[in-house]
Tab-separated table of C-alpha atoms and ligand atoms in Angstrom:
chain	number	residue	atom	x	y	z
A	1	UNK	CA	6.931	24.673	-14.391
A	2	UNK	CA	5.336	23.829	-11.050
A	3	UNK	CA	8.396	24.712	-8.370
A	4	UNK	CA	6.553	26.583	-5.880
A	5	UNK	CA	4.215	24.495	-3.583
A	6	UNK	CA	0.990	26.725	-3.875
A	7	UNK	CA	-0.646	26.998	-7.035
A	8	UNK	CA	-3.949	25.679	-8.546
A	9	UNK	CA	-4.160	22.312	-10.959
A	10	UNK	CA	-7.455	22.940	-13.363
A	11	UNK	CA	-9.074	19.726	-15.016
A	12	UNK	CA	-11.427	17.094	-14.773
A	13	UNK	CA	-11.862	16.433	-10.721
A	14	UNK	CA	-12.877	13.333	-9.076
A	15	UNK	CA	-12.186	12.181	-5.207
A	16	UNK	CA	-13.878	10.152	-2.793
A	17	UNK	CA	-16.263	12.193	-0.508
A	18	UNK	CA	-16.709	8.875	1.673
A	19	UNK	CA	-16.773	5.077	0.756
A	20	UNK	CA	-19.794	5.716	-1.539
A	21	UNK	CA	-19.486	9.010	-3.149
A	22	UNK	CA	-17.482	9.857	-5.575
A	23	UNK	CA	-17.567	14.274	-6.099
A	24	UNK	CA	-16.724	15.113	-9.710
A	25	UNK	CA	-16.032	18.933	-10.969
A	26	UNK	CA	-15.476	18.901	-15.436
A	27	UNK	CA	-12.862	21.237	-15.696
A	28	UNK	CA	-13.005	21.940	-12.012
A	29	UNK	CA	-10.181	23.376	-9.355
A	30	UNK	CA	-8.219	21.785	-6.559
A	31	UNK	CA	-5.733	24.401	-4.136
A	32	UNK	CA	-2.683	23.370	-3.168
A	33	UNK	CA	-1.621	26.012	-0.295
A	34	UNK	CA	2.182	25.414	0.978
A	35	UNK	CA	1.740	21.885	-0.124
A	36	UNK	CA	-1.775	21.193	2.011
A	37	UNK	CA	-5.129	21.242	-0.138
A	38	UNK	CA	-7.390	23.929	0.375
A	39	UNK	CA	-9.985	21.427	-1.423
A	40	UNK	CA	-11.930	21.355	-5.083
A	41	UNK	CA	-14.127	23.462	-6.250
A	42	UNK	CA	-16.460	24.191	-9.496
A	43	UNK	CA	-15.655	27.517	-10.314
A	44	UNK	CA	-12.294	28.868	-8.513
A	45	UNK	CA	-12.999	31.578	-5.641
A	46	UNK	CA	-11.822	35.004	-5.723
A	47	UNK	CA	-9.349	34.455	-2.950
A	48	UNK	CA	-7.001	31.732	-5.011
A	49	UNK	CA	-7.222	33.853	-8.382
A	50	UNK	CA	-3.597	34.888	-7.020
A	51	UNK	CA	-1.888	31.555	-7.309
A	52	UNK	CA	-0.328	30.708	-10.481
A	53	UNK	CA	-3.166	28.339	-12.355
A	54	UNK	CA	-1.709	25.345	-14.458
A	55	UNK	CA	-4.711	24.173	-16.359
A	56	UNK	CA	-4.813	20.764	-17.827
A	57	UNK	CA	-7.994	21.155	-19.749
A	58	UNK	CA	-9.704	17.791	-20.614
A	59	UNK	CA	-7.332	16.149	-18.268
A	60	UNK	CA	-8.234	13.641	-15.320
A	61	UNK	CA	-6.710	15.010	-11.767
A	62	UNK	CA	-7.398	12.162	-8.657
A	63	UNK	CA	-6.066	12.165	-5.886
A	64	UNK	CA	-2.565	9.783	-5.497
A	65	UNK	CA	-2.988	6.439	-4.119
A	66	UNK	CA	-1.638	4.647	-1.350
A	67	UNK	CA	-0.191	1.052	-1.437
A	68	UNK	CA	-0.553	-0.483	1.515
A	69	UNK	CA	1.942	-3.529	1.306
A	70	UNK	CA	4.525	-4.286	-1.436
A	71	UNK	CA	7.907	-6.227	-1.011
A	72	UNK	CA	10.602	-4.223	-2.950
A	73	UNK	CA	12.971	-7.057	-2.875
A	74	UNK	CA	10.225	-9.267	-4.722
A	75	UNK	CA	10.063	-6.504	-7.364
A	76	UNK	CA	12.259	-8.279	-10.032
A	77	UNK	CA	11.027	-11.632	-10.046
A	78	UNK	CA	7.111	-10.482	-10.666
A	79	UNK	CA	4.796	-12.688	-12.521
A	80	UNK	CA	7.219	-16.036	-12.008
A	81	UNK	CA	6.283	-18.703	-10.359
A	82	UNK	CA	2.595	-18.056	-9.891
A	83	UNK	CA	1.595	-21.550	-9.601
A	84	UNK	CA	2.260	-22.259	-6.211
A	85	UNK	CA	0.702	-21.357	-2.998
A	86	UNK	CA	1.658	-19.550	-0.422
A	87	UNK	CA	4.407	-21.704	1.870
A	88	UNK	CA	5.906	-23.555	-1.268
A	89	UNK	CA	6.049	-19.879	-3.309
A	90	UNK	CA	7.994	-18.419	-0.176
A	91	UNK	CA	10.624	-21.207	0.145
A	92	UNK	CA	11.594	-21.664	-3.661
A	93	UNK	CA	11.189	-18.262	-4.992
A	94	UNK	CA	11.010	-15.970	-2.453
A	95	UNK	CA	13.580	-16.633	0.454
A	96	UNK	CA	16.339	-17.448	-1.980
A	97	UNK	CA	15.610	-14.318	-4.044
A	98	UNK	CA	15.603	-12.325	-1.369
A	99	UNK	CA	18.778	-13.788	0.382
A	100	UNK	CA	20.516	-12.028	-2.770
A	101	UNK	CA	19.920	-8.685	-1.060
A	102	UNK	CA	23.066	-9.446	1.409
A	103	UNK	CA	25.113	-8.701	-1.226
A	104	UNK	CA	24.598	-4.480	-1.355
A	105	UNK	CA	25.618	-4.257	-5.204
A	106	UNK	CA	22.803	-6.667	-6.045
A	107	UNK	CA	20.711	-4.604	-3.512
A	108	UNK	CA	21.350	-1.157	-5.637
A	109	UNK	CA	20.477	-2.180	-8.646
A	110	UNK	CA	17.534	-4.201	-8.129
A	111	UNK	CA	16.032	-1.689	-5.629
A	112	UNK	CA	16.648	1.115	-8.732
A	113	UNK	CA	14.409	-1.152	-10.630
A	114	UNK	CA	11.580	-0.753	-7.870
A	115	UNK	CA	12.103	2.771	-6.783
A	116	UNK	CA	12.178	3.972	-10.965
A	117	UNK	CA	8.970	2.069	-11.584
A	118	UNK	CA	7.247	3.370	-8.159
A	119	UNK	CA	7.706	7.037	-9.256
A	120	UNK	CA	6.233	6.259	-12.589
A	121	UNK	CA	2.699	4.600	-11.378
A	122	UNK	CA	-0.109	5.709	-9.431
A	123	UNK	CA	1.240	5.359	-6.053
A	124	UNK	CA	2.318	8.737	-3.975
A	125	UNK	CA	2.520	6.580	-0.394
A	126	UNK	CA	3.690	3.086	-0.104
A	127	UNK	CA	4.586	0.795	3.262
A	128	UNK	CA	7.332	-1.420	1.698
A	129	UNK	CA	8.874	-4.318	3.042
A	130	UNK	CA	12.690	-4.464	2.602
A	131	UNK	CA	14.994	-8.011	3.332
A	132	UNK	CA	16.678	-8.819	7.024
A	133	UNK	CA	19.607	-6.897	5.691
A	134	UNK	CA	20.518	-3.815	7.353
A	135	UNK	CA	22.462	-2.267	4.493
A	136	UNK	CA	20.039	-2.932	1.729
A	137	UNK	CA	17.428	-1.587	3.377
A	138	UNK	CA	18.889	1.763	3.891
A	139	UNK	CA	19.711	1.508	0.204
A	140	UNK	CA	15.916	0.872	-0.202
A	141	UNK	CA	15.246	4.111	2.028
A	142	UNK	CA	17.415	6.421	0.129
A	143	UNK	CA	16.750	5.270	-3.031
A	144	UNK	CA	13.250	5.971	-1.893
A	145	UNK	CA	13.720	9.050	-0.110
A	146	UNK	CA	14.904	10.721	-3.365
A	147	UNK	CA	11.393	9.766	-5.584
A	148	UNK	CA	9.965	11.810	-3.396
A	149	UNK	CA	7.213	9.788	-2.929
A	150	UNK	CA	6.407	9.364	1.238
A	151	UNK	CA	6.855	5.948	2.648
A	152	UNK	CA	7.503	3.530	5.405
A	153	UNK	CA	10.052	1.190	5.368
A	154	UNK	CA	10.545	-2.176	7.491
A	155	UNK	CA	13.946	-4.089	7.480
A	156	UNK	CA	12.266	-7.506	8.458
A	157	UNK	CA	13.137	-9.682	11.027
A	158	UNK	CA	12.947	-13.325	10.909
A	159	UNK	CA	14.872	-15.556	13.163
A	160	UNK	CA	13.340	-19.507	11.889
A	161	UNK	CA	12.079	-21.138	8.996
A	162	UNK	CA	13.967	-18.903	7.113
A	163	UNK	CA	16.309	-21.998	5.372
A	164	UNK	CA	19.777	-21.674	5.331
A	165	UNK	CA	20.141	-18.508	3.792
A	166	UNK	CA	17.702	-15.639	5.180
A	167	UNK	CA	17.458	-16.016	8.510
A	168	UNK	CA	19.076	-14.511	11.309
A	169	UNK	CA	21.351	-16.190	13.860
A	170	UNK	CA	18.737	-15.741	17.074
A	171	UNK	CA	16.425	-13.379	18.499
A	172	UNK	CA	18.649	-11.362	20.306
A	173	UNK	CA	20.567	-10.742	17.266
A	174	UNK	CA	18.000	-9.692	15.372
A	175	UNK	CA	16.535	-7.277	17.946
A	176	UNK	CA	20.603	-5.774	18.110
A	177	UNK	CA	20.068	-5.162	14.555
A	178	UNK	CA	16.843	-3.542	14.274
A	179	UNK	CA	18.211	-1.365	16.963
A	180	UNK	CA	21.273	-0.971	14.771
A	181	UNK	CA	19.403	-0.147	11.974
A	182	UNK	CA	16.564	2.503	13.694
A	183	UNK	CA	19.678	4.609	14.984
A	184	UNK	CA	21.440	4.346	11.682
A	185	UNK	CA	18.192	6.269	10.183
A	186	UNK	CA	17.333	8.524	12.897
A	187	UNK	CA	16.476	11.840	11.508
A	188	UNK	CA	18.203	10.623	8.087
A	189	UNK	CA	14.803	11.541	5.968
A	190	UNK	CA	11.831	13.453	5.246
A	191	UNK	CA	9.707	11.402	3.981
A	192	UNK	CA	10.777	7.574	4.596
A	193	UNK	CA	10.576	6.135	8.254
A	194	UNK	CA	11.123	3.315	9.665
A	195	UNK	CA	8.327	0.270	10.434
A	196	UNK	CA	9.023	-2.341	12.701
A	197	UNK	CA	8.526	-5.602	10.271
A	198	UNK	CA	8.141	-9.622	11.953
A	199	UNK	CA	7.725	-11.065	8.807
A	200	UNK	CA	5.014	-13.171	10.029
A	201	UNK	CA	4.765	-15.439	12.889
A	202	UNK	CA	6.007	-18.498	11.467
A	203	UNK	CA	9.379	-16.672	10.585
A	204	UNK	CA	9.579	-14.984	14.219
A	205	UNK	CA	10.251	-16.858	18.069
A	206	UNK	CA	8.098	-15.877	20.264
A	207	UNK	CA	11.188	-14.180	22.171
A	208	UNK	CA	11.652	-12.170	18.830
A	209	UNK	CA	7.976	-11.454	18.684
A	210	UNK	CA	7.924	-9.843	22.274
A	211	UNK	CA	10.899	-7.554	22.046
A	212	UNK	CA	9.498	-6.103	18.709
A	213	UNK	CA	6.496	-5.332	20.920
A	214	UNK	CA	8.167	-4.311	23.951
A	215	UNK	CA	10.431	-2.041	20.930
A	216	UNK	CA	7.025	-0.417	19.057
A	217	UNK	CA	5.952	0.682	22.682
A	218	UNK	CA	9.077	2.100	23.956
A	219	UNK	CA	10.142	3.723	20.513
A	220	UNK	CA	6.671	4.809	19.280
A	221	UNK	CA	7.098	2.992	16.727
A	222	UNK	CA	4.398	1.188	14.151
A	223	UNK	CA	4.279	-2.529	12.895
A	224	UNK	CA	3.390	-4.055	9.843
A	225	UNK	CA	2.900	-7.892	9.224
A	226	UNK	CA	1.260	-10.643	7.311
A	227	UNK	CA	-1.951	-12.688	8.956
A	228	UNK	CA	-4.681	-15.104	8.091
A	229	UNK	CA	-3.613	-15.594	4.221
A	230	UNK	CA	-3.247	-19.532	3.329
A	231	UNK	CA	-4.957	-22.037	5.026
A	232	UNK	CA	-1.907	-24.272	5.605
A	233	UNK	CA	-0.277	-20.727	7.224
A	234	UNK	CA	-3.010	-20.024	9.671
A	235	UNK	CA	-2.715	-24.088	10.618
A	236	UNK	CA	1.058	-23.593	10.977
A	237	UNK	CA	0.420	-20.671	13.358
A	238	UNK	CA	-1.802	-22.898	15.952
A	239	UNK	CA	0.958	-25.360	15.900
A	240	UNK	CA	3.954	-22.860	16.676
A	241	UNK	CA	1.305	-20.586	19.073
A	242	UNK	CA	-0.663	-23.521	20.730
A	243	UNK	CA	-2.278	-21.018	23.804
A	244	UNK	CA	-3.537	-18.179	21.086
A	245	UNK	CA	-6.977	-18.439	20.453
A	246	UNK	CA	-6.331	-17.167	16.598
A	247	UNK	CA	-3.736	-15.985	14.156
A	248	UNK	CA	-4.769	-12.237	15.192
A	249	UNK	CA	-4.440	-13.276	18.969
A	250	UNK	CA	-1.380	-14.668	18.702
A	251	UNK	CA	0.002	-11.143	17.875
A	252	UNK	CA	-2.021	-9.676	20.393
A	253	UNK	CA	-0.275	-11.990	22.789
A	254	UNK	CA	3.293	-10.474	21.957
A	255	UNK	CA	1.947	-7.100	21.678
A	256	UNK	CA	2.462	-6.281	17.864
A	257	UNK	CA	-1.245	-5.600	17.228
A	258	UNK	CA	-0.842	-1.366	17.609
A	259	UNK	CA	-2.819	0.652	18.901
A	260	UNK	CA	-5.498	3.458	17.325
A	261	UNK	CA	-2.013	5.970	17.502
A	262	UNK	CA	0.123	3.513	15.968
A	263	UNK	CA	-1.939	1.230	13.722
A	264	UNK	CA	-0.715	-2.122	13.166
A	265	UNK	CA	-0.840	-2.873	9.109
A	266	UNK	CA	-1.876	-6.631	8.583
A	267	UNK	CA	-1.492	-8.008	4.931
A	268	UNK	CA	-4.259	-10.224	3.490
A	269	UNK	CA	-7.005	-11.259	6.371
A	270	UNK	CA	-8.059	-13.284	3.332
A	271	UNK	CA	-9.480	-16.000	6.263
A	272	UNK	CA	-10.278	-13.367	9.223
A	273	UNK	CA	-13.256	-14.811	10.890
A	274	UNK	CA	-15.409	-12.702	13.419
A	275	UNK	CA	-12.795	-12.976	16.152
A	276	UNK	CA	-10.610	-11.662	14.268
A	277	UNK	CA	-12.120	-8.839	13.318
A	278	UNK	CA	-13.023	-7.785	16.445
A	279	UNK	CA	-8.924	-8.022	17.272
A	280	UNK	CA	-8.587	-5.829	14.536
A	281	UNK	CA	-11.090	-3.459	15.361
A	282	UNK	CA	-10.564	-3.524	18.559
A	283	UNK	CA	-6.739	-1.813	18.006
A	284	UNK	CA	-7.348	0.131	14.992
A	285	UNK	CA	-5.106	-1.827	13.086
A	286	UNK	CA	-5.428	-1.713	9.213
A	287	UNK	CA	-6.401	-4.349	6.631
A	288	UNK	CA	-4.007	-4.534	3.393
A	289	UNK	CA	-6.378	-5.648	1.156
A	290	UNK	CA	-3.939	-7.398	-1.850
A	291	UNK	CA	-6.479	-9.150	-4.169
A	292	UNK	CA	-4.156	-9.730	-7.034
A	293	UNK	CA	-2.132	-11.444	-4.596
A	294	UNK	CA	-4.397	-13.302	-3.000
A	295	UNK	CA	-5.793	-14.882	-6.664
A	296	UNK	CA	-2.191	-15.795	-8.191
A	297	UNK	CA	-0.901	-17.338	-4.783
A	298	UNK	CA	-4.736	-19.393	-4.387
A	299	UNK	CA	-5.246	-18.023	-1.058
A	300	UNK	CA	-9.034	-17.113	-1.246
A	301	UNK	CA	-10.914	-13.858	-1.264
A	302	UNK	CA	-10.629	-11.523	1.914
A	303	UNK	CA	-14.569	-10.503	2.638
A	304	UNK	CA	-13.673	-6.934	2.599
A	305	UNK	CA	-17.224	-5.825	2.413
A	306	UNK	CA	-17.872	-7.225	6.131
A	307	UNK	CA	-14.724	-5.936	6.886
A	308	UNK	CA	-15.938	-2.350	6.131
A	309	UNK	CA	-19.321	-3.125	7.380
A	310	UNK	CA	-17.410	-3.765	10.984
A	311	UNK	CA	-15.467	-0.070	10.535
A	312	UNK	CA	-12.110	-1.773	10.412
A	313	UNK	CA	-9.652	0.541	8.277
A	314	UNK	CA	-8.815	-0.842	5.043
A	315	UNK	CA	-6.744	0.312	2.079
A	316	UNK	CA	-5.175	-2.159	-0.818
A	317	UNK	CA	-1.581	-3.600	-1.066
A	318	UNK	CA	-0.427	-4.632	-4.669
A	319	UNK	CA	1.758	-7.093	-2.756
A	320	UNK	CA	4.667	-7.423	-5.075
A	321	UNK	CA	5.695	-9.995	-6.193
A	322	UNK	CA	3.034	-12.078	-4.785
A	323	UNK	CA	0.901	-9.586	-6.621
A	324	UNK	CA	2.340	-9.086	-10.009
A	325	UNK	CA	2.211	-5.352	-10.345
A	326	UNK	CA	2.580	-2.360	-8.720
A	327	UNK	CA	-0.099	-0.534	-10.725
A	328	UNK	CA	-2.689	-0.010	-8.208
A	329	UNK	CA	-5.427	0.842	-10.911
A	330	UNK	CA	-4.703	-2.764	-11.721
A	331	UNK	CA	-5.351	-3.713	-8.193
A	332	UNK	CA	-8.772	-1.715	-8.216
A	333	UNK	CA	-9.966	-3.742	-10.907
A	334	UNK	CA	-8.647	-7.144	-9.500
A	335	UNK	CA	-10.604	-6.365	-5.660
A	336	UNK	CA	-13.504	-4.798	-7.560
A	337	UNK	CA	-13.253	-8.763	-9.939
A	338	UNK	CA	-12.514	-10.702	-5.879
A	339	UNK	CA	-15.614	-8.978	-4.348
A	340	UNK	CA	-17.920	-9.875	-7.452
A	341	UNK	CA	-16.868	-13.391	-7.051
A	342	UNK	CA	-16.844	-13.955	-3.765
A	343	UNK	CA	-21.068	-13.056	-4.038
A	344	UNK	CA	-21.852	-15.077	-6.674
A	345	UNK	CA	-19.615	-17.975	-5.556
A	346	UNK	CA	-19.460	-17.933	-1.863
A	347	UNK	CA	-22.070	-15.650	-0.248
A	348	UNK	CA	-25.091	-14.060	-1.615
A	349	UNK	CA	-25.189	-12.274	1.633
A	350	UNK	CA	-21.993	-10.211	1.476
A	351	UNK	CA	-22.694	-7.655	-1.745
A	352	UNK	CA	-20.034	-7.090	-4.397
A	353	UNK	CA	-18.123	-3.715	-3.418
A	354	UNK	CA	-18.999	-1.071	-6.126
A	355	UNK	CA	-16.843	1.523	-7.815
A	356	UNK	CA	-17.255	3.709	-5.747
A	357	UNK	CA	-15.722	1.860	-2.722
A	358	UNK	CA	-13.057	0.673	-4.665
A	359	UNK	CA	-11.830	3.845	-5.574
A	360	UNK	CA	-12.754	5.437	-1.630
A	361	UNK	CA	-9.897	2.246	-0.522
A	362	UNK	CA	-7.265	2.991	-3.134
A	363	UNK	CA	-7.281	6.749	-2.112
A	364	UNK	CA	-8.493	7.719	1.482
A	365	UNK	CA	-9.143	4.243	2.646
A	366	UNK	CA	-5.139	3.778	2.689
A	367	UNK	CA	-4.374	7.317	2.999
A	368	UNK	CA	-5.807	7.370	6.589
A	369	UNK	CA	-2.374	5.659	7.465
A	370	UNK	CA	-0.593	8.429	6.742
A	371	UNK	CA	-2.966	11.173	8.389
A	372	UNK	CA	-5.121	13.457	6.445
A	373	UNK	CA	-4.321	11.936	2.897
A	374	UNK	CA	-5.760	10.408	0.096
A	375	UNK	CA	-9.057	13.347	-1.091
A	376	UNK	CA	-9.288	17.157	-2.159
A	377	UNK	CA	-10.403	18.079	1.244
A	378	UNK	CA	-9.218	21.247	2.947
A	379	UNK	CA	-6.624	20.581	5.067
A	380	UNK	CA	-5.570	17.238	3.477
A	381	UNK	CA	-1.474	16.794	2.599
A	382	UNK	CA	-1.940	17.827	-1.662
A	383	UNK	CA	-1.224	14.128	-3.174
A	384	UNK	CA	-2.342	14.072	-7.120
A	385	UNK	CA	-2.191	12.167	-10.116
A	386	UNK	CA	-2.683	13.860	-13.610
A	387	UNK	CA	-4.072	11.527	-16.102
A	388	UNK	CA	-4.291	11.822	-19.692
A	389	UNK	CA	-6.797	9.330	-20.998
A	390	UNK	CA	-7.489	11.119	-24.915
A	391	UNK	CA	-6.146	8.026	-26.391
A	392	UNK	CA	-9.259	5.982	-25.198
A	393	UNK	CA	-11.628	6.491	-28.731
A	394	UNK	CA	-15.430	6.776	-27.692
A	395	UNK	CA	-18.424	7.521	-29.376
A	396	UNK	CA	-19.846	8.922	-26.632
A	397	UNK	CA	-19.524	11.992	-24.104
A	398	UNK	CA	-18.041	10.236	-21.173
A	399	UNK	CA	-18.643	11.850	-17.308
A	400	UNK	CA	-15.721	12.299	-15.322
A	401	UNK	CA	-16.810	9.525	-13.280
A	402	UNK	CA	-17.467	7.474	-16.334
A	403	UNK	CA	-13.972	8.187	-17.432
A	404	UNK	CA	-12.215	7.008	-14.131
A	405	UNK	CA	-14.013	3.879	-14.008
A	406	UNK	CA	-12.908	2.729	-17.260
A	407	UNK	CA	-9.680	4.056	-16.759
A	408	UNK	CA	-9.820	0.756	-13.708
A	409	UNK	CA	-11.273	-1.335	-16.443
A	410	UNK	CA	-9.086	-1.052	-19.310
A	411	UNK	CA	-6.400	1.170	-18.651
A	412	UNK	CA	-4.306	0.144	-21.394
A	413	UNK	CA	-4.116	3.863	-22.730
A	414	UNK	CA	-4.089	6.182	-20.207
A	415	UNK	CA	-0.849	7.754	-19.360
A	416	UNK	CA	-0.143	9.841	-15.895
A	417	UNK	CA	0.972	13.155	-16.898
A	418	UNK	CA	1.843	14.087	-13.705
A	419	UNK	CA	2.280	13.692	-9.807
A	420	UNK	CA	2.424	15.277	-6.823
A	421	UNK	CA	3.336	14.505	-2.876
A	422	UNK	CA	2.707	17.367	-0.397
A	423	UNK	CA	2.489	19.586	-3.446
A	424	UNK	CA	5.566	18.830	-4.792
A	425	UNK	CA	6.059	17.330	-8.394
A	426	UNK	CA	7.737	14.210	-8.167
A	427	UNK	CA	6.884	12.492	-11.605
A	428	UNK	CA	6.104	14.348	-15.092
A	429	UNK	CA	5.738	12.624	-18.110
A	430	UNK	CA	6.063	15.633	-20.228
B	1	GUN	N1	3.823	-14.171	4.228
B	1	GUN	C1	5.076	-14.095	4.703
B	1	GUN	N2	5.920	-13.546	3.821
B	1	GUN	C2	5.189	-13.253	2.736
B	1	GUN	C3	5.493	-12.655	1.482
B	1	GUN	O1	6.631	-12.293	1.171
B	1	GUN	N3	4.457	-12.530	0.612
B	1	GUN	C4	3.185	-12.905	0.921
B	1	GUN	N4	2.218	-12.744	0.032
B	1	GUN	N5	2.875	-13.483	2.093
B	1	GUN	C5	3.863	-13.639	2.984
B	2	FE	FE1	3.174	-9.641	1.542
C-alpha cells in the first residue's frame, strides 16, 4: 500500500494556518501530488477523485515535525546524569561519551539505536549533530539517509577545552578535515547534507572560528551552533572573546551568524537579551528552542514569546541527550509547561505561548528551515504523521483540535500509524 507518491490520505486534519490558527477538517482530505501537497480540504474536489484515496477514518493526520537540534551521539546515554549543569554535564558525561565514537564499530551500533528510534517518532526533518569524527559521522549520514527521513548533518569541530580525548590537534587540522569530510559526501545523498558545526565558542579558536566562516561563504554552506544557554557559558565566552560585545557578536565577529539564504541555527538563546536578538534578526538566523533541555540541565527559560514578538524564526530542538527524548510531542508540552512558568514566575509581561503556537513551532515554525515544509499548504514538500489516538477513553465527543492537544498533554496512548517525507512512506506501524 502507498508506493506511488500521489494519492490522497482521508482523516481527521489539523495544521497550522499561522502561529495562532490551527485549520481542522473531521474526516477531511490532504493531496499529495508527486510528493508536494496540493493542500487540505473539507470535501475532496472533483479534480483529485483520480488519485488512489487511503482513508484512515477516525484517524489524526498532522503534518511531520521538525527537530531543530539533537546530538545523535548523546542518544544512548539519555536521562543520566541530569543533575548537573551545563559545563560540568559536558565534561563528565558528554565529552567522554562522545570520544567513544572514534572507534567506528561503537559508532554503528549506537547510531542504529538513534536512527531506529528517529523513524519511529514524530520527527520527518531533524539537524543532528554528529562527534569530531569523520568516519562516524558518515555512518550517522547513511544510517540516516536510509530512514528516509530529510536531515542535516554536522561533523563538529572543536579544537580546545575538549580534554584529552575529543579534541582535535589544531585549527588547521580540523578545517583539513571538515574539508575531508564535505568532499567525502559530495553528491553521496538525497536527503542528508552536510552543516558546518563549531560546537560552540568555548570549544573553537578563534582561527578555527574564522575559517568555518570564510568555509560557509565560499561553499554555500549553513552553520549550526550553541549560544547564550548557562550563565557560567555566556561568562566563559567574554573571557575567551574579550572585544565582542555579546555571545551572538562574538559569532558575528568570525562570520558564522548566516545570512537570510543560509540561516545560521543557534541552540537555546535561553539568556538572549535585546542585543541579541537584534543579531539574530538581523541575519535570519533561527532559534532552537530545546525546553526540556534547558529544565534538566538548569539553564533557565528562553523568552520565546518576545522572541516571536521580534519575527526571529524559531522552531524546537529536543536536544538529546541534554533533552531526554526525542519525542517532540513531549517537547510541545515541556515549552508549552517553560512559557507558563516563565509568566507566572518571571514576567507578567511576556504571556504564556498557547497551543496554538506551540504546535505552529513544532511544524512550520522549524519547517521554514527546510523551505516550504511543515503545513497542508499547496505547494508545501507532503510531510505527515498518521496518528491513532482510539485508545484514549472519553466520555465526551472530542474536536480534532481537542484531540491534538491532549495528544501533547498525555500522549501515553497514541500510536503513529504512519509517516511520510516528500510523500514517501518512511514509517508504518501496521
Ligand atoms: N553546548 C555545547 N555543547 C553542548 C551539548 O552537547 N549540549 C548542550 N545542551 N549544550 C552544549
Ligand atoms: Fe545541544
Amino acid at each position: 500500500m502507498i508506493q506511488d507518491s500521489s494519492f490522497v490520505l482521508g482523516g481527521g486534519i489539523a495544521f497550522s494556518e499561522g502561529p495562532n490558527s490551527i485549520v481542522t477538517f473531521y474526516r477531511g482530505y490532504v493531496v499529495c501530488v508527486d510528493g508536494v501537497c496540493k493542500g487540505a480540504f473539507p470535501e475532496l474536489p472533483d479534480k483529485y477523485r483520480f488519485l488512489q484515496l487511503y482513508d484512515y477514518g477516525e484517524r489524526l493526520i498532522i503534518p511531520g515535525m521538525t527537530d531543530l537540534h539533537v546530538h545523535a551521539p548523546q542518544y544512548t546515554f539519555r536521562g543520566i546524569g541530569m543533575d548537573e549543569e551545563l559545563l560540568e554535564w559536558l565534561s563528565t558525561y558528554t565529552f567522554p561519551e562522545e570520544a567513544k565514537y572514534a572507534d567506528i564499530e561503537y559508532a554503528k551500533k549506537a547510531y542504529k539505536y538513534f536512527t531506529e528510534d528517529l523513524r519511529r517518532c514524530f520527527t520527518t526533518r531533524a539537524v543532528v549533530f554528529g562527534t569530531i569524527h569523520n568516519e562516524a559521522t558518515l555512518e550517522l549520514m547513511r544510517q540516516l539517509e536510509s530512514t528516509g527521513i530529510s536531515s542535516y548533518v554536522g561533523k563538529v569541530n572543536m579544537d580546545r577545552n575538549g580534554g584529552e580525548h575529543l579534541q582535535e590537534e589544531s585549527a588547521a587540522s580540523s578545517l583539513a578535515a571538515t574539508v575531508d569530510w564535505l568532499e567525502q559526501v559530495e553528491g553521496k545523498f538525497a536527503n542528508t547534507k552536510p552543516i558546518l558545526t563549531p560546537r560552540f565558542i568555548p570549544s573553537c579558536s578563534d582561527e578555527l572560528m574564522k575559517g568555518l566562516g570564510k568555509l560557509a561563504e565560499e561553499r554555500g554552506l549553513r552553520i549550526q551552533s550553541h549560544l547564550s544557554e548557562n550563565h557560567s557559558e555566556i561568562a566563559w565566552v567574554k573571557e575567551l572573546v574579550p572585544k565582542s560585545s555579546c555571545y551572538a557578536n562574538a559569532y558575528e565577529m568570525f562570520d558564522t551568524m548566516g545570512t537570510t539564504e543560509r540561516p545560521t541555527i543557534m541552540a537555546h538563546c535561553v539568556h538572549s537579551d535585546k542585543k541579541e536578538m537584534e543579531i539574530l534578526k538581523k541575519h535570519g538566523a533561527f532559534i532552537a528552542h530545546c525546553a526540556d533541555s534547558n529544565m534538566n540541565l538548569t539553564s533557565g527559560i528562553a523568552p520565546i514569546r518576545k522572541f516571536l514578538d521580534a519575527g526571529i524564526n524559531i522552531g524546537l530542538g529536543t536536544d538529546v541527550a541534554a533533552g531526554s527524548s526525542m519525542n517532540m510531542v513531549k517537547t510541545m508540552l515541556i515549552t508549552l509547561q517553560a512559557s507558563k512558568m516563565y509568566y507566572r514566575l518571571v514576567d507578567t509581561d511576556v504571556k504564556p505561548l498557547t497551543f496554538e503556537e506551540v504546535f505552529y513551532l513544532a511544524t512550520e515554525g522549524g519547517g521554514k528551515y527546510f523551505g516550504n515544509v511543515g503545513a497542508f499548504k499547496d505547494g508545501y514538500d507532503f510531510d505527515a504523521v498518521v496518528i491513532d489516538d482510539s485508545k484514549m477513553c472519553s466520555m465526551r465527543d472530542m474536536s480534532i483540535r481537542e484531540r491534538i492537544e491532549r495528544m501533547c498533554y498525555n500522549d501515553a496512548d497514541v500510536i503513529i500509524k504512519d509517516k511520510f517525507v516528500k510523500g514517501k512512506r518512511v514509517f508504518s506501524n501496521n
